[in-house]
């Protein structure tokens, strides 16, 4: 086909022709596994840039081994770069082509699993979880994120494709059906309906982990890199996704929790203000009073008397 004739759409089975990886295993020989396509792919060299055609089925990519810096962009937009490492996943459900490039860590190959879920599975999952057809729904795009519950299902799929045995196709069929329901339940919704879910917001389990850590350490200095390491992501991405999920940056949320705790101590105890300041991480009475007034509109002593 000549370049001038390209429509930049293809079918799931031919997408890898554009990405130049080596398919080392797939479920092609497991008809009982259904219409979904599962491929294990080994990438042994960097890719300076490629336009990825759109496919009808959402694509789920799970990093099995190795690492790479992966960059993506749509149209003439800016490149967004993330570290793809074992246990992270990408979820793409776009109807338009996009650009992609990657650099292997230390020049070492990495292995990924591609899953193209059958549209019939997605339709059943949307009807079950949202009471609508797949055509009336949409799925969030996710890039280099981690989900421990999803990991279990993906590990199940990987095991049956990488080391097939008698009955592997039937087991894989059940895993893929469960996978479709899980993805639609946690990353899908009615088209155009955002509700409390926000694209690229921090996943609920990571958000809870960060909040619990901050609440348990109100007296300690705020340290964003520690939170980012807990979530397996960069400080910049954590800060952005935390704000998309809560409306506040991690540091703003931390200060808010400190002041909420201070308000409770001022109302419910007779502790001196300086002791309360220390309790919520402020060594200086004046600094605590300054932050408290900025957040509540009054000094700590005045708040206590109110």
Short mmCIF file of C-alpha atoms in Angstrom, two decimals, residues 36-37 112 164-166 174 181 264:
data_model
loop_
_atom_site.label_atom_id
_atom_site.label_comp_id
_atom_site.label_asym_id
_atom_site.label_seq_id
_atom_site.Cartn_x
_atom_site.Cartn_y
_atom_site.Cartn_z
CA UNK A 36 -9.96 -11.21 21.99
CA UNK A 37 -6.31 -11.10 20.93
CA UNK A 112 5.09 -6.40 26.99
CA UNK A 164 -0.08 -22.91 27.68
CA UNK A 165 -1.43 -26.21 28.92
CA UNK A 166 -4.56 -28.25 28.29
CA UNK A 174 -12.73 -16.51 31.79
CA UNK A 181 -15.78 -6.18 33.61
CA UNK A 264 -9.87 20.25 66.52
#
